Amino acid sequence: MCCEVKYTLENDIIEYIEECKKEEHPESYLIAVLHKVQGRYGFLSEIHIDEVAHILEVPTATVYGVATFYHYFKLKPRGKYSVSVCLGTACFVKGADSVLGAFKSELGIEMGETTSDGLFSIEGTRCIGVCALAPVVTINERVFSNVSPGQVPKILHDIKDTD
Amino acid sequence: MKYINAIIDDINVSVEEGKTIMEAADSIGAHVPRLCYHPFLSTEGSCRICSVKVEGFGNLLPACATKIQEGMKVTTNSPEIRETRRDLVELLLDNHPRACLTCERDGNCELQNLSYKLGVRHRVFDGARKRFPIDFSNVSVVRDAEKCILCRRCVRVCSEIQGVHNLSQMFRGVNTVVTPAFQAPMDESVCIKCGQCINVCPTAAFIEKNDTDVVWEALKDRNKFVVVQTAPAIRAAIGEGWDIPHGTHVTGKTVAALRRIGFDAVFDTDFTADLTIMEESHEFIQRIKSGEGLPLITSCSPGWINFVEHFYPELLPNVSTCKSPMQMLSTLSKTYYAEKTGKDPKDIFMVAIMPCVAKKFEAKRPEHQAEAGYPYTDAVLTTRELIWMLKAYGVDFPNLPDEDFDNPMGIASGAGDIFGSTGGVMEAALRTSYELITGESIENLEFKNVRAIEGLKEATIDIKGTQINVAVANGLNNAKTILEKVKKGDKQYHLIEIMACPGGCVAGGGQPLSHVEKYIYPLDKEIIKLRQQALYNIDSGKTLRKSHENPAIKQIYNEYLEKPGSHISHELLHTSYQAKSPRGIK
Ligand code: SF4
Ligand code: SF4
Ligand code: SF4
Ligand code: FES
């Protein structure tokens, strides 16, 4: 009736999950497993979530519940450039939400999404501790301070140019 | 047993160690309001409606989730506590559609009742509400997340009782929503369509797909000959819709009611339950003789069939190929009955009244469509839907006279009647198989050792020296236990009865829900027992108690089906199954 299931997860990850299964409460290793998968592939795809569920024998709905509960886990691939707009109190007071709005409309995507060319994605972050420079935006390793919505097109343009 | 002494509302109580404050308070008649709590599921403790004051604690504590301790001083009622509870309900209502007047649960909704009882008389905030589209993807179960109050009872029943684990709470904070994995539409999930989530949901966030409109249309259509059949479990429960005491069987009134609202022929699914026994016993005896395909597992419960297709496809060869009694009756209505009465099967509209929502899905399976393109069953209504229809028509159900089913598919033996209870199919099959195997009349036809309310029962039946190992399981977590044993092969089972719903069809996902506090939890063993007893009483009150002695069964084999397992029986009364995806995780 059934054939060997072919997994897309790499072997070492599958072996790791198999090891976890030998422990007394395999489901308590779920977060560790998801962590490993995201570490390897950058995000948790539906296929990978499903495979983790089947190999670890934890219901898929439970795995998806855990994956969506923690902000740390990403369910969509991130762009090559990850735009993080600080939404901490100081940045927010100084207009971070309109900066975020400008990135969204300029890129045509919502928070947590990636542009179709795979170049940009947008995320919100909590305070990153440089409140004097509010509002702050980081794009990968680069930090932009005192950002206003009007500067957004140029910031994106410059990044594209250096790409 | 150690006892704990505490004081609740200035009254001394002594309860067994391990009891919660709620249980202790209940024992002295201090009813604590509750919402997420469900007596037959694990403790959730999230709604906080059951908040009580415990001396020495700054915050109120949830009575359902706090164990009573020696010397505790508990206050269950005060202006402050009442206000807190009311505030909590108001917060839920502010994020809830104002739809009570047109809602299916109007009158037996726990949220609505609670709001009334706690004295909510106005709505405070009119802020942003959560918005979700209604999921109509599934032909059995509809999910309306806007009416969900996140009590997780559905999540708990689906995993703890049914072992399906289809649902979980996804995301967090204001975005929290209960859905299948990946927020997939219900029909692309592992949902087996049992409807138990509907039964435990305190609101209308889970509800059956409403098919009453197509039935009203058919009843209006002068060119349609509208046939109806009612399942065994209906007669044991439909009276509850008019507060007729639980456990009263109202077969005759149900038949009369169906005629009043315009059905042209009223047949009894119990008749085809007898027919199922004839076909299944034949199949069973064949397998006993050949020693192959054992154990034989029953096939009348469509929730169970969905489960085996998603979770245990390796066991499909063990499942009886018999169609369910519903499908047998529908098929015969559009073949045997149509031919006998000179009707074009296309003009017959077949309605089935079932205690079950998985039956709606079963009726739509490609296996159950005639080659000419029409379905054998046109519409399936739950017991609840029929109650709505009868009320909408204005039928005075309690005062109806008793009427009989129509011929030629209206006579059933007591064996057919007990199909609605867990263990009933097994007992019916044993009565017939015993006599067919031994050729002798059975002395004691009540197989009490397969009658039960527990989820899992095993017995060994001695058929003239041949030991037959049987098992009866209801609730799919119990089924899993037995199926794992079958797979390991520790013991040779011969016959296994599985019903998806806990307690069997009498507690199916389409049965009436009560507005009476005592009966609001459908998994309640007392409700199940009363309904089962109604069916066993019908059986013991009959002289005709074995399927193979039913004269209407003999007649249909003489006139049409030849004999059990004949070519034509195979064509009309048997079916096949397939492995389905997504595959469930056991
Ligand atoms: S679920 Fe209950 S509270 Fe909500 S609309 Fe329906 S009856 Fe009213
Ligand atoms: S119908 Fe049954 S299987 Fe489907 S979600 Fe509800 S409880 Fe789970
Ligand atoms: S759907 Fe119903 S049972 Fe499930 S969490 Fe929501 S309110 Fe509770
Ligand atoms: S009933 Fe106790 S927390 Fe919900």
GROMACS .gro file of C-alpha atoms in nm, chain A residues 1-2 45-47 49-50 53-54 57-62 64-66 68-71 75, chain B residues 164-172 179-183 313-314 316-317 579 583-586:
model
   46
    1MET     CA    1   0.000   0.000   0.000
    2CYS     CA    2   0.267   0.244   0.093
   45SER     CA    3   0.847   2.567   0.551
   46GLU     CA    4   0.519   2.374   0.562
   47ILE     CA    5   0.692   2.069   0.419
   49ILE     CA    6   0.702   2.128   0.963
   50ASP     CA    7   0.508   1.832   0.831
   53ALA     CA    8   0.573   1.609   1.280
   54HIS     CA    9   0.586   1.273   1.105
   57GLU     CA   10   0.541   1.156   1.574
   58VAL     CA   11   0.393   1.473   1.717
   59PRO     CA   12   0.069   1.586   1.550
   60THR     CA   13   0.123   1.838   1.271
   61ALA     CA   14  -0.131   2.076   1.423
   62THR     CA   15   0.071   2.080   1.746
   64TYR     CA   16   0.237   2.429   1.365
   65GLY     CA   17   0.089   2.570   1.687
   66VAL     CA   18   0.433   2.587   1.847
   68THR     CA   19   0.338   3.009   1.513
   69PHE     CA   20   0.343   3.086   1.885
   70TYR     CA   21   0.705   3.197   1.906
   71HIS     CA   22   0.803   3.513   1.721
   75LEU     CA   23   0.725   3.069   0.856
  327VAL     CA   24  -0.711   1.275   1.564
  328HIS     CA   25  -0.523   1.586   1.684
  329ASN     CA   26  -0.657   1.786   1.396
  330LEU     CA   27  -0.684   2.113   1.582
  331SER     CA   28  -0.450   2.336   1.771
  332GLN     CA   29  -0.427   2.692   1.889
  333MET     CA   30  -0.223   2.888   1.635
  334PHE     CA   31  -0.041   3.223   1.672
  335ARG     CA   32  -0.073   3.429   1.987
  342THR     CA   33  -0.744   2.570   1.322
  343PRO     CA   34  -0.603   2.257   1.162
  344ALA     CA   35  -0.229   2.253   1.083
  345PHE     CA   36  -0.116   2.529   0.845
  346GLN     CA   37  -0.457   2.691   0.889
  476PRO     CA   38  -0.465   0.242   0.564
  477GLU     CA   39  -0.262  -0.076   0.622
  479LEU     CA   40  -0.817  -0.143   0.513
  480PRO     CA   41  -0.828  -0.508   0.397
  742ALA     CA   42  -0.582   0.543   0.176
  746ARG     CA   43  -0.174   1.091   0.655
  747GLY     CA   44  -0.256   1.114   1.024
  748ILE     CA   45   0.006   1.080   1.294
  749LYS     CA   46  -0.095   0.799   1.525
   0.00000   0.00000   0.00000
